Each structure stands twice: as C-alpha cells, then as structure tokens.
PDB file of C-alpha atoms in Angstrom:
ATOM      1  CA  ALA A   1      80.871  72.769 273.642  1.00 62.00           C
ATOM      2  CA  VAL A   2      80.446  76.520 274.097  1.00 80.00           C
ATOM      3  CA  ASN A   3      82.652  76.926 277.184  1.00 77.00           C
ATOM      4  CA  ALA A   4      86.262  75.823 276.783  1.00 74.00           C
ATOM      5  CA  GLU A   5      86.761  75.892 280.557  1.00 72.00           C
ATOM      6  CA  THR A   6      83.984  73.439 281.446  1.00 72.00           C
ATOM      7  CA  MET A   7      85.435  70.110 282.672  1.00 68.00           C
ATOM      8  CA  ASN A   8      88.853  71.385 281.554  1.00 74.00           C
ATOM      9  CA  SER A   9      89.697  74.058 284.111  1.00 73.00           C
ATOM     10  CA  LYS A  10      93.267  72.861 284.688  1.00 70.00           C
ATOM     11  CA  ALA A  11      94.208  73.516 281.068  1.00 73.00           C
ATOM     12  CA  HIS A  12      91.763  76.317 280.287  1.00 75.00           C
ATOM     13  CA  PHE A  13      91.594  79.299 282.628  1.00 80.00           C
ATOM     14  CA  ILE A  14      91.976  83.026 282.036  1.00 86.00           C
ATOM     15  CA  LYS A  15      95.411  84.353 282.912  1.00 88.00           C
ATOM     16  CA  LYS A  16      96.191  88.048 282.640  1.00 94.00           C
ATOM     17  CA  ALA A  17      98.735  88.943 279.964  1.00 94.00           C
ATOM     18  CA  ALA A  18     102.121  90.127 281.211  1.00 93.00           C
ATOM     19  CA  HIS A  19     102.302  92.718 278.418  1.00 95.00           C
ATOM     20  CA  PRO A  20      98.946  94.041 277.142  1.00 97.00           C
ATOM     21  CA  LYS A  21      98.846  94.461 273.364  1.00 98.00           C
ATOM     22  CA  ASN A  22      96.695  95.964 270.651  1.00 98.00           C
ATOM     23  CA  ILE A  23      94.934  93.104 268.870  1.00 98.00           C
ATOM     24  CA  ALA A  24      92.958  93.271 265.628  1.00 98.00           C
ATOM     25  CA  VAL A  25      90.480  90.496 264.891  1.00 98.00           C
ATOM     26  CA  ILE A  26      89.570  90.105 261.216  1.00 98.00           C
ATOM     27  CA  GLY A  27      86.149  88.493 261.069  1.00 97.00           C
ATOM     28  CA  GLY A  28      83.295  88.722 263.541  1.00 97.00           C
ATOM     29  CA  GLY A  29      81.994  85.171 263.552  1.00 96.00           C
ATOM     30  CA  ILE A  30      81.895  83.089 266.707  1.00 96.00           C
ATOM     31  CA  GLY A  31      85.590  82.206 266.361  1.00 96.00           C
ATOM     32  CA  GLY A  32      86.539  85.858 266.063  1.00 97.00           C
ATOM     33  CA  MET A  33      84.288  86.901 268.934  1.00 98.00           C
ATOM     34  CA  GLU A  34      85.557  84.154 271.237  1.00 97.00           C
ATOM     35  CA  ALA A  35      89.170  85.116 270.504  1.00 98.00           C
ATOM     36  CA  ALA A  36      88.305  88.776 271.109  1.00 98.00           C
ATOM     37  CA  ARG A  37      86.474  87.960 274.342  1.00 98.00           C
ATOM     38  CA  VAL A  38      89.339  85.948 275.821  1.00 97.00           C
ATOM     39  CA  ALA A  39      91.968  88.457 274.688  1.00 98.00           C
ATOM     40  CA  ALA A  40      90.012  91.300 276.299  1.00 98.00           C
ATOM     41  CA  LEU A  41      89.622  89.359 279.547  1.00 97.00           C
ATOM     42  CA  ARG A  42      93.405  88.955 279.570  1.00 97.00           C
ATOM     43  CA  GLY A  43      93.854  92.724 279.414  1.00 97.00           C
ATOM     44  CA  HIS A  44      94.508  93.304 275.718  1.00 98.00           C
ATOM     45  CA  LYS A  45      92.896  96.118 273.741  1.00 98.00           C
ATOM     46  CA  VAL A  46      90.830  94.436 271.033  1.00 98.00           C
ATOM     47  CA  GLU A  47      89.117  95.633 267.873  1.00 98.00           C
ATOM     48  CA  ILE A  48      86.979  93.506 265.543  1.00 98.00           C
ATOM     49  CA  TYR A  49      86.619  94.202 261.823  1.00 98.00           C
ATOM     50  CA  GLU A  50      83.617  92.532 260.178  1.00 98.00           C
ATOM     51  CA  LYS A  51      82.790  93.035 256.500  1.00 96.00           C
ATOM     52  CA  SER A  52      79.047  92.355 256.869  1.00 95.00           C
ATOM     53  CA  ASP A  53      76.475  94.417 258.737  1.00 96.00           C
ATOM     54  CA  ARG A  54      76.342  92.221 261.855  1.00 95.00           C
ATOM     55  CA  LEU A  55      78.371  89.880 264.015  1.00 97.00           C
ATOM     56  CA  GLY A  56      77.977  86.117 263.928  1.00 95.00           C
ATOM     57  CA  GLY A  57      79.377  84.988 260.591  1.00 92.00           C
ATOM     58  CA  VAL A  58      78.048  81.677 259.282  1.00 91.00           C
ATOM     59  CA  PHE A  59      76.202  81.107 262.541  1.00 91.00           C
ATOM     60  CA  VAL A  60      73.737  83.867 261.655  1.00 93.00           C
ATOM     61  CA  PRO A  61      72.129  81.812 258.866  1.00 91.00           C
ATOM     62  CA  ALA A  62      72.834  78.617 260.816  1.00 89.00           C
ATOM     63  CA  SER A  63      70.635  79.957 263.624  1.00 92.00           C
ATOM     64  CA  ALA A  64      67.789  80.983 261.325  1.00 87.00           C
ATOM     65  CA  ALA A  65      65.869  77.699 261.454  1.00 83.00           C
ATOM     66  CA  SER A  66      62.828  77.604 263.727  1.00 85.00           C
ATOM     67  CA  PHE A  67      64.435  75.009 266.014  1.00 86.00           C
ATOM     68  CA  LYS A  68      67.724  76.919 266.511  1.00 89.00           C
ATOM     69  CA  GLY A  69      66.677  79.166 269.388  1.00 92.00           C
ATOM     70  CA  LYS A  70      69.624  78.208 271.606  1.00 92.00           C
ATOM     71  CA  LEU A  71      72.088  79.196 268.897  1.00 93.00           C
ATOM     72  CA  ARG A  72      70.381  82.568 268.549  1.00 95.00           C
ATOM     73  CA  GLU A  73      70.739  83.000 272.312  1.00 96.00           C
ATOM     74  CA  LEU A  74      74.463  82.216 272.038  1.00 96.00           C
ATOM     75  CA  LEU A  75      74.949  84.847 269.338  1.00 96.00           C
ATOM     76  CA  ALA A  76      73.117  87.421 271.458  1.00 97.00           C
ATOM     77  CA  TRP A  77      75.341  86.535 274.431  1.00 97.00           C
ATOM     78  CA  TYR A  78      78.516  87.031 272.384  1.00 97.00           C
ATOM     79  CA  GLU A  79      77.312  90.404 271.117  1.00 97.00           C
ATOM     80  CA  LEU A  80      76.605  91.437 274.707  1.00 98.00           C
ATOM     81  CA  GLN A  81      80.105  90.319 275.729  1.00 98.00           C
ATOM     82  CA  MET A  82      81.645  92.550 273.057  1.00 98.00           C
ATOM     83  CA  LYS A  83      79.836  95.547 274.590  1.00 98.00           C
ATOM     84  CA  GLU A  84      80.505  94.680 278.222  1.00 98.00           C
ATOM     85  CA  LEU A  85      84.228  94.094 277.605  1.00 98.00           C
ATOM     86  CA  GLY A  86      84.678  97.339 275.681  1.00 98.00           C
ATOM     87  CA  ILE A  87      85.683  95.638 272.440  1.00 98.00           C
ATOM     88  CA  SER A  88      85.487  98.032 269.487  1.00 98.00           C
ATOM     89  CA  VAL A  89      83.419  96.512 266.681  1.00 98.00           C
ATOM     90  CA  HIS A  90      83.709  97.861 263.131  1.00 98.00           C
ATOM     91  CA  LEU A  91      80.879  96.563 260.941  1.00 98.00           C
ATOM     92  CA  ARG A  92      80.855  96.871 257.139  1.00 98.00           C
ATOM     93  CA  SER A  93      84.642  97.055 257.394  1.00 97.00           C
ATOM     94  CA  GLU A  94      86.477  94.750 255.009  1.00 96.00           C
ATOM     95  CA  VAL A  95      90.205  94.638 255.731  1.00 96.00           C
ATOM     96  CA  LYS A  96      92.280  94.326 252.574  1.00 95.00           C
ATOM     97  CA  ASP A  97      95.714  95.047 254.021  1.00 94.00           C
ATOM     98  CA  LEU A  98      96.835  94.289 257.571  1.00 95.00           C
ATOM     99  CA  SER A  99      99.364  97.109 257.425  1.00 93.00           C
ATOM    100  CA  SER A 100      96.449  99.552 257.424  1.00 93.00           C
ATOM    101  CA  LEU A 101      95.673  98.537 261.013  1.00 95.00           C
ATOM    102  CA  LYS A 102      97.622  99.613 264.068  1.00 93.00           C
ATOM    103  CA  ALA A 103      97.970  96.367 265.974  1.00 97.00           C
ATOM    104  CA  ASP A 104     100.648  94.219 267.570  1.00 97.00           C
ATOM    105  CA  GLU A 105      98.865  90.941 266.847  1.00 98.00           C
ATOM    106  CA  PHE A 106      96.304  89.924 264.235  1.00 98.00           C
ATOM    107  CA  ILE A 107      93.709  87.183 264.557  1.00 98.00           C
ATOM    108  CA  VAL A 108      92.332  86.039 261.211  1.00 97.00           C
ATOM    109  CA  ALA A 109      88.839  84.563 261.501  1.00 96.00           C
ATOM    110  CA  THR A 110      87.629  84.858 257.912  1.00 96.00           C
ATOM    111  CA  GLY A 111      85.788  81.542 257.841  1.00 92.00           C
ATOM    112  CA  SER A 112      85.238  79.275 254.860  1.00 93.00           C
ATOM    113  CA  ASN A 113      83.614  79.152 251.438  1.00 92.00           C
ATOM    114  CA  PRO A 114      81.071  76.640 250.100  1.00 92.00           C
ATOM    115  CA  ARG A 115      82.691  73.708 248.295  1.00 91.00           C
ATOM    116  CA  ARG A 116      82.255  73.657 244.521  1.00 90.00           C
ATOM    117  CA  PHE A 117      82.665  70.750 242.094  1.00 90.00           C
ATOM    118  CA  GLY A 118      82.356  72.488 238.721  1.00 92.00           C
ATOM    119  CA  LEU A 119      79.348  70.416 237.659  1.00 95.00           C
ATOM    120  CA  LYS A 120      77.240  71.337 234.664  1.00 96.00           C
ATOM    121  CA  GLY A 121      74.461  73.703 235.690  1.00 97.00           C
ATOM    122  CA  GLU A 122      75.904  74.309 239.164  1.00 96.00           C
ATOM    123  CA  GLY A 123      75.117  78.002 238.849  1.00 95.00           C
ATOM    124  CA  LYS A 124      71.397  77.220 238.840  1.00 97.00           C
ATOM    125  CA  ALA A 125      71.592  76.138 242.499  1.00 98.00           C
ATOM    126  CA  ILE A 126      71.776  78.179 245.683  1.00 97.00           C
ATOM    127  CA  ASP A 127      73.844  77.491 248.789  1.00 96.00           C
ATOM    128  CA  ALA A 128      72.350  76.321 252.051  1.00 96.00           C
ATOM    129  CA  ILE A 129      73.406  79.666 253.538  1.00 93.00           C
ATOM    130  CA  ASP A 130      71.372  81.511 250.901  1.00 95.00           C
ATOM    131  CA  TYR A 131      68.260  79.542 251.830  1.00 96.00           C
ATOM    132  CA  LEU A 132      68.828  80.067 255.547  1.00 93.00           C
ATOM    133  CA  ASN A 133      69.271  83.782 254.874  1.00 92.00           C
ATOM    134  CA  GLY A 134      65.780  83.872 253.413  1.00 93.00           C
ATOM    135  CA  LYS A 135      66.175  83.229 249.687  1.00 95.00           C
ATOM    136  CA  GLU A 136      62.953  81.871 248.197  1.00 97.00           C
ATOM    137  CA  VAL A 137      62.771  78.345 246.786  1.00 98.00           C
ATOM    138  CA  GLY A 138      60.101  76.410 244.921  1.00 98.00           C
ATOM    139  CA  GLN A 139      57.772  73.755 246.258  1.00 98.00           C
ATOM    140  CA  ASN A 140      59.892  70.740 245.304  1.00 99.00           C
ATOM    141  CA  VAL A 141      63.470  71.158 246.486  1.00 99.00           C
ATOM    142  CA  ALA A 142      66.518  68.939 245.967  1.00 99.00           C
ATOM    143  CA  VAL A 143      69.039  69.196 248.800  1.00 99.00           C
ATOM    144  CA  ILE A 144      72.482  68.081 247.676  1.00 98.00           C
ATOM    145  CA  GLY A 145      74.371  66.762 250.680  1.00 97.00           C
ATOM    146  CA  GLY A 146      72.987  64.726 253.549  1.00 97.00           C
ATOM    147  CA  GLY A 147      75.319  65.841 256.295  1.00 95.00           C
ATOM    148  CA  LEU A 148      73.980  67.632 259.358  1.00 93.00           C
ATOM    149  CA  THR A 149      73.462  70.959 257.591  1.00 94.00           C
ATOM    150  CA  GLY A 150      71.770  69.405 254.572  1.00 97.00           C
ATOM    151  CA  CYS A 151      69.473  67.327 256.756  1.00 97.00           C
ATOM    152  CA  GLU A 152      68.551  70.310 258.909  1.00 95.00           C
ATOM    153  CA  VAL A 153      67.799  72.314 255.761  1.00 97.00           C
ATOM    154  CA  ALA A 154      65.585  69.494 254.476  1.00 98.00           C
ATOM    155  CA  TYR A 155      63.906  69.283 257.886  1.00 97.00           C
ATOM    156  CA  GLU A 156      63.173  73.018 257.897  1.00 96.00           C
ATOM    157  CA  LEU A 157      61.896  72.799 254.316  1.00 98.00           C
ATOM    158  CA  TYR A 158      59.453  70.083 255.334  1.00 98.00           C
ATOM    159  CA  LEU A 159      58.283  72.036 258.377  1.00 96.00           C
ATOM    160  CA  SER A 160      57.614  75.045 256.135  1.00 96.00           C
ATOM    161  CA  GLY A 161      55.410  72.981 253.817  1.00 97.00           C
ATOM    162  CA  LYS A 162      57.907  72.189 251.052  1.00 98.00           C
ATOM    163  CA  ASN A 163      58.675  68.800 249.493  1.00 98.00           C
ATOM    164  CA  PRO A 164      62.404  68.133 249.936  1.00 99.00           C
ATOM    165  CA  LEU A 165      64.493  65.274 248.613  1.00 98.00           C
ATOM    166  CA  ILE A 166      68.052  64.533 249.727  1.00 99.00           C
ATOM    167  CA  VAL A 167      70.982  63.337 247.609  1.00 98.00           C
ATOM    168  CA  GLU A 168      73.933  61.995 249.622  1.00 98.00           C
ATOM    169  CA  MET A 169      77.169  60.442 248.324  1.00 97.00           C
ATOM    170  CA  LYS A 170      77.739  58.328 251.437  1.00 96.00           C
ATOM    171  CA  ASP A 171      75.751  55.275 252.467  1.00 97.00           C
ATOM    172  CA  ASP A 172      73.993  57.016 255.365  1.00 97.00           C
ATOM    173  CA  LEU A 173      72.790  60.441 256.434  1.00 97.00           C
ATOM    174  CA  VAL A 174      74.808  62.583 258.857  1.00 95.00           C
ATOM    175  CA  LYS A 175      77.778  60.255 258.544  1.00 91.00           C
ATOM    176  CA  GLN A 176      80.212  62.611 260.223  1.00 85.00           C
ATOM    177  CA  THR A 177      81.959  62.778 263.569  1.00 81.00           C
ATOM    178  CA  GLY A 178      81.050  65.087 266.414  1.00 78.00           C
ATOM    179  CA  VAL A 179      77.275  64.991 265.926  1.00 83.00           C
ATOM    180  CA  CYS A 180      74.949  64.022 268.762  1.00 83.00           C
ATOM    181  CA  MET A 181      73.594  60.556 267.974  1.00 89.00           C
ATOM    182  CA  ALA A 182      70.145  61.495 269.253  1.00 92.00           C
ATOM    183  CA  ASN A 183      69.973  64.372 266.759  1.00 91.00           C
ATOM    184  CA  SER A 184      71.211  62.390 263.764  1.00 93.00           C
ATOM    185  CA  GLN A 185      68.940  59.430 264.477  1.00 96.00           C
ATOM    186  CA  TYR A 186      65.956  61.721 264.955  1.00 96.00           C
ATOM    187  CA  LEU A 187      66.540  63.193 261.493  1.00 97.00           C
ATOM    188  CA  ARG A 188      66.789  59.737 259.900  1.00 97.00           C
ATOM    189  CA  ASP A 189      63.626  58.601 261.653  1.00 98.00           C
ATOM    190  CA  PHE A 190      61.781  61.810 260.764  1.00 98.00           C
ATOM    191  CA  PHE A 191      62.551  61.502 257.053  1.00 98.00           C
ATOM    192  CA  ALA A 192      61.517  57.844 257.061  1.00 98.00           C
ATOM    193  CA  TRP A 193      58.299  58.674 258.938  1.00 98.00           C
ATOM    194  CA  LYS A 194      57.378  61.505 256.593  1.00 98.00           C
ATOM    195  CA  LYS A 195      58.454  59.516 253.516  1.00 98.00           C
ATOM    196  CA  VAL A 196      60.988  62.122 252.398  1.00 98.00           C
ATOM    197  CA  ASN A 197      62.883  60.741 249.402  1.00 98.00           C
ATOM    198  CA  VAL A 198      66.506  60.071 250.352  1.00 98.00           C
ATOM    199  CA  TYR A 199      69.034  58.895 247.746  1.00 98.00           C
ATOM    200  CA  LEU A 200      72.104  57.399 249.429  1.00 98.00           C
ATOM    201  CA  SER A 201      75.368  56.393 247.699  1.00 98.00           C
ATOM    202  CA  THR A 202      74.290  58.812 244.979  1.00 98.00           C
ATOM    203  CA  LYS A 203      76.219  61.576 243.211  1.00 97.00           C
ATOM    204  CA  LEU A 204      74.937  64.713 241.564  1.00 98.00           C
ATOM    205  CA  LYS A 205      75.922  64.811 237.888  1.00 98.00           C
ATOM    206  CA  GLU A 206      74.075  67.803 236.446  1.00 98.00           C
ATOM    207  CA  ILE A 207      71.552  70.496 237.340  1.00 98.00           C
ATOM    208  CA  LYS A 208      68.961  71.283 234.695  1.00 98.00           C
ATOM    209  CA  ASP A 209      66.002  73.639 234.543  1.00 97.00           C
ATOM    210  CA  GLY A 210      63.374  71.753 236.516  1.00 97.00           C
ATOM    211  CA  SER A 211      65.395  68.645 237.358  1.00 98.00           C
ATOM    212  CA  ILE A 212      68.712  67.158 238.443  1.00 98.00           C
ATOM    213  CA  VAL A 213      70.647  64.206 237.046  1.00 98.00           C
ATOM    214  CA  VAL A 214      72.106  61.861 239.644  1.00 98.00           C
ATOM    215  CA  GLU A 215      74.043  58.614 239.537  1.00 98.00           C
ATOM    216  CA  GLY A 216      73.543  55.877 242.104  1.00 96.00           C
ATOM    217  CA  GLU A 217      74.236  52.182 242.398  1.00 94.00           C
ATOM    218  CA  ASP A 218      71.398  51.520 239.946  1.00 94.00           C
ATOM    219  CA  GLY A 219      72.734  53.945 237.327  1.00 96.00           C
ATOM    220  CA  GLU A 220      71.717  57.443 236.254  1.00 97.00           C
ATOM    221  CA  LYS A 221      68.286  58.939 236.795  1.00 97.00           C
ATOM    222  CA  GLU A 222      66.634  62.328 236.443  1.00 98.00           C
ATOM    223  CA  LEU A 223      64.744  63.733 239.427  1.00 98.00           C
ATOM    224  CA  PRO A 224      62.255  66.595 238.976  1.00 98.00           C
ATOM    225  CA  CYS A 225      62.598  69.631 241.257  1.00 98.00           C
ATOM    226  CA  ASP A 226      61.869  73.344 241.269  1.00 98.00           C
ATOM    227  CA  SER A 227      64.964  74.418 243.219  1.00 98.00           C
ATOM    228  CA  VAL A 228      68.341  72.982 244.200  1.00 98.00           C
ATOM    229  CA  ILE A 229      70.140  73.732 247.464  1.00 98.00           C
ATOM    230  CA  LEU A 230      73.825  72.810 247.730  1.00 98.00           C
ATOM    231  CA  SER A 231      75.049  71.616 251.115  1.00 97.00           C
ATOM    232  CA  SER A 232      78.253  69.841 250.181  1.00 93.00           C
ATOM    233  CA  GLY A 233      80.575  71.217 252.810  1.00 90.00           C
ATOM    234  CA  TYR A 234      83.015  74.094 253.043  1.00 91.00           C
ATOM    235  CA  VAL A 235      86.696  74.791 252.443  1.00 93.00           C
ATOM    236  CA  PRO A 236      88.869  77.050 254.654  1.00 93.00           C
ATOM    237  CA  ALA A 237      89.290  80.611 253.371  1.00 92.00           C
ATOM    238  CA  PRO A 238      92.070  82.372 255.331  1.00 92.00           C
ATOM    239  CA  LYS A 239      92.374  85.859 253.869  1.00 93.00           C
ATOM    240  CA  PHE A 240      95.896  86.516 255.120  1.00 94.00           C
ATOM    241  CA  PRO A 241      98.870  84.148 255.523  1.00 92.00           C
ATOM    242  CA  ALA A 242      99.788  83.029 259.014  1.00 93.00           C
ATOM    243  CA  SER A 243     103.023  84.384 260.487  1.00 94.00           C
ATOM    244  CA  LYS A 244     104.621  85.183 263.833  1.00 94.00           C
ATOM    245  CA  ASN A 245     101.994  87.801 264.669  1.00 95.00           C
ATOM    246  CA  VAL A 246      99.163  86.632 262.383  1.00 97.00           C
ATOM    247  CA  HIS A 247      97.083  83.812 263.846  1.00 97.00           C
ATOM    248  CA  TRP A 248      94.246  81.804 262.297  1.00 96.00           C
ATOM    249  CA  VAL A 249      91.128  80.715 264.190  1.00 96.00           C
ATOM    250  CA  GLY A 250      87.795  79.170 263.281  1.00 90.00           C
ATOM    251  CA  ASP A 251      86.873  77.615 259.958  1.00 92.00           C
ATOM    252  CA  CYS A 252      89.692  79.361 258.100  1.00 93.00           C
ATOM    253  CA  VAL A 253      92.021  76.857 259.824  1.00 92.00           C
ATOM    254  CA  LYS A 254      89.891  73.738 259.472  1.00 89.00           C
ATOM    255  CA  VAL A 255      86.161  73.538 258.969  1.00 89.00           C
ATOM    256  CA  GLY A 256      84.715  72.137 262.171  1.00 85.00           C
ATOM    257  CA  ASN A 257      81.822  72.441 264.560  1.00 86.00           C
ATOM    258  CA  LEU A 258      80.886  74.928 267.263  1.00 88.00           C
ATOM    259  CA  ARG A 259      83.116  73.256 269.837  1.00 88.00           C
ATOM    260  CA  SER A 260      86.244  73.157 267.678  1.00 89.00           C
ATOM    261  CA  VAL A 261      85.764  76.787 266.611  1.00 92.00           C
ATOM    262  CA  ILE A 262      85.370  78.050 270.179  1.00 92.00           C
ATOM    263  CA  TRP A 263      88.149  75.950 271.674  1.00 90.00           C
ATOM    264  CA  ARG A 264      90.767  76.902 269.085  1.00 93.00           C
ATOM    265  CA  ALA A 265      89.877  80.577 269.388  1.00 95.00           C
ATOM    266  CA  TYR A 266      90.194  80.348 273.175  1.00 94.00           C
ATOM    267  CA  GLU A 267      93.578  78.634 272.961  1.00 93.00           C
ATOM    268  CA  VAL A 268      94.993  81.062 270.395  1.00 95.00           C
ATOM    269  CA  ALA A 269      93.907  84.086 272.454  1.00 96.00           C
ATOM    270  CA  MET A 270      95.500  82.588 275.572  1.00 95.00           C
ATOM    271  CA  LYS A 271      98.898  82.492 273.840  1.00 94.00           C
ATOM    272  CA  LEU A 272      98.986  86.178 272.913  1.00 94.00           C
TER     273      LEU A 272
END
C-alpha cells in the first residue's frame, strides 16, 4: 500500500524529468509529501506549503491511537525523506493565491473536510479528528459512524477506559471496500466480546445535552451519553481549481485510503 512500485515495477518506476521544473505543493499530508518525494527524485525543485505546524495532514491524528505505531513510523519516514531530498518545507504557511508562488507546476493536496448533515444539535458534537488530536470527552461516548475510523475510535475509547456506543446507518460495521478483513472482523468480534452497544441500520436524528435521538428499524429512541464523536466520512476540499499546471492529489480528489492517496500522488508526480 505504501510503495507504488511494489509488484508494479513495469508501470511504476522513477524516470528523470527531461526538463526540471519548479514545483509548489500545497498541503503537507501524505499525498503532498509523496508527490513532493517523487518529483524531487525526478530532478524537480520542490517546495511544500503547509498551513499547520507539522507535516502529515489527517494522518497525524489518524496515527495517534495506541495501536497505530506503524503509521507513526511512516510519517517519520516521509519527514526524513523531505530533508534528505532537499525539499523546502514551509510550515504555518497558508497559500491563498497561487500567483504569489514562483512555480511552473502546482500540486494541490489540501485534503478533505468532515461531512455534515445539518442535524439539530450537531454543534454539540466533536469530530473524530478532534478526539484523536487529544480533545477530552466524557465517560459515556456515542460514536456516530461505524466505518473503520469510527470503529477504531470506539476501540481506542474502550482501551482508555471509556464506555463507547456506536451508531451506524448500514447493516454492518466497517462495510466499506479496501479494508483488511482480519482487521474489520477483529473489531466486530471485540465489540461483541466486550458487549459494546452497537446500533446498526440506525440514523442519528438529534444531539441533545446528555443524549442523542436515533431512529432504527424499531423506531426512535433516546440514548444517554456524555459526549458525541462524529465519524461520518469526509468530502473532498480542493482549495484551487484544477488546470493545465494545477494538479490535484490525495483526498481533495476523492476521499480514499492510504494506498489510493500514495498511488495517485506518485502517478501525478511522474507526469510532471
């Protein structure tokens, strides 16, 4: 997943660029760093502009869980690659106008935003990213969304001594493509073993102070909770329109997984 050349060396291999260019990468997540890495290996001069105070993007909070050590190692490896390849990294640098940068090509890797539904009381909840970044929650926590991220958040909550419950619209947990079956089945089995309350085929209707209102196949019910964490997916957020010399990579194209982010970034950088 993390090496686009593995088992695909005929299609994916580094080829030096015929005409080295100045390339600006907007966004320092894994997609942006992979594009920068490949472009630099091809001989281009690359600069990364990241609005936050560190590289990694959404994978920084995604790697925060106690069982995400390998992802933290991957982030550290990418940061090392930026240094070893001489890629200039500008942190706390939000780009508002591409014309302010002196570059021949622009790679936009501005990621995605959490999906919102406009439900009553939605502002009382926090995003999964907020929790993973260290925001405090109460003892009894409702996790809205039983995809991989939501289940991993609930798993981490349980390991930290909290009492999570999961609300999922679909008829099963982690019902998405591209997830290792061993991982998804482990999560299902773990929640069943630990008697974590899981509400399948159930929609969130409202968030109140101290409870949520949900609707399932047996009608509406109110579930008590101290905190609500939203994990209902993301929507692409490209900051600049694509054009002949402006290229999108990562989640700002289509929200995907680690493999899809890395592979698209690799392929885009190979075409510059």
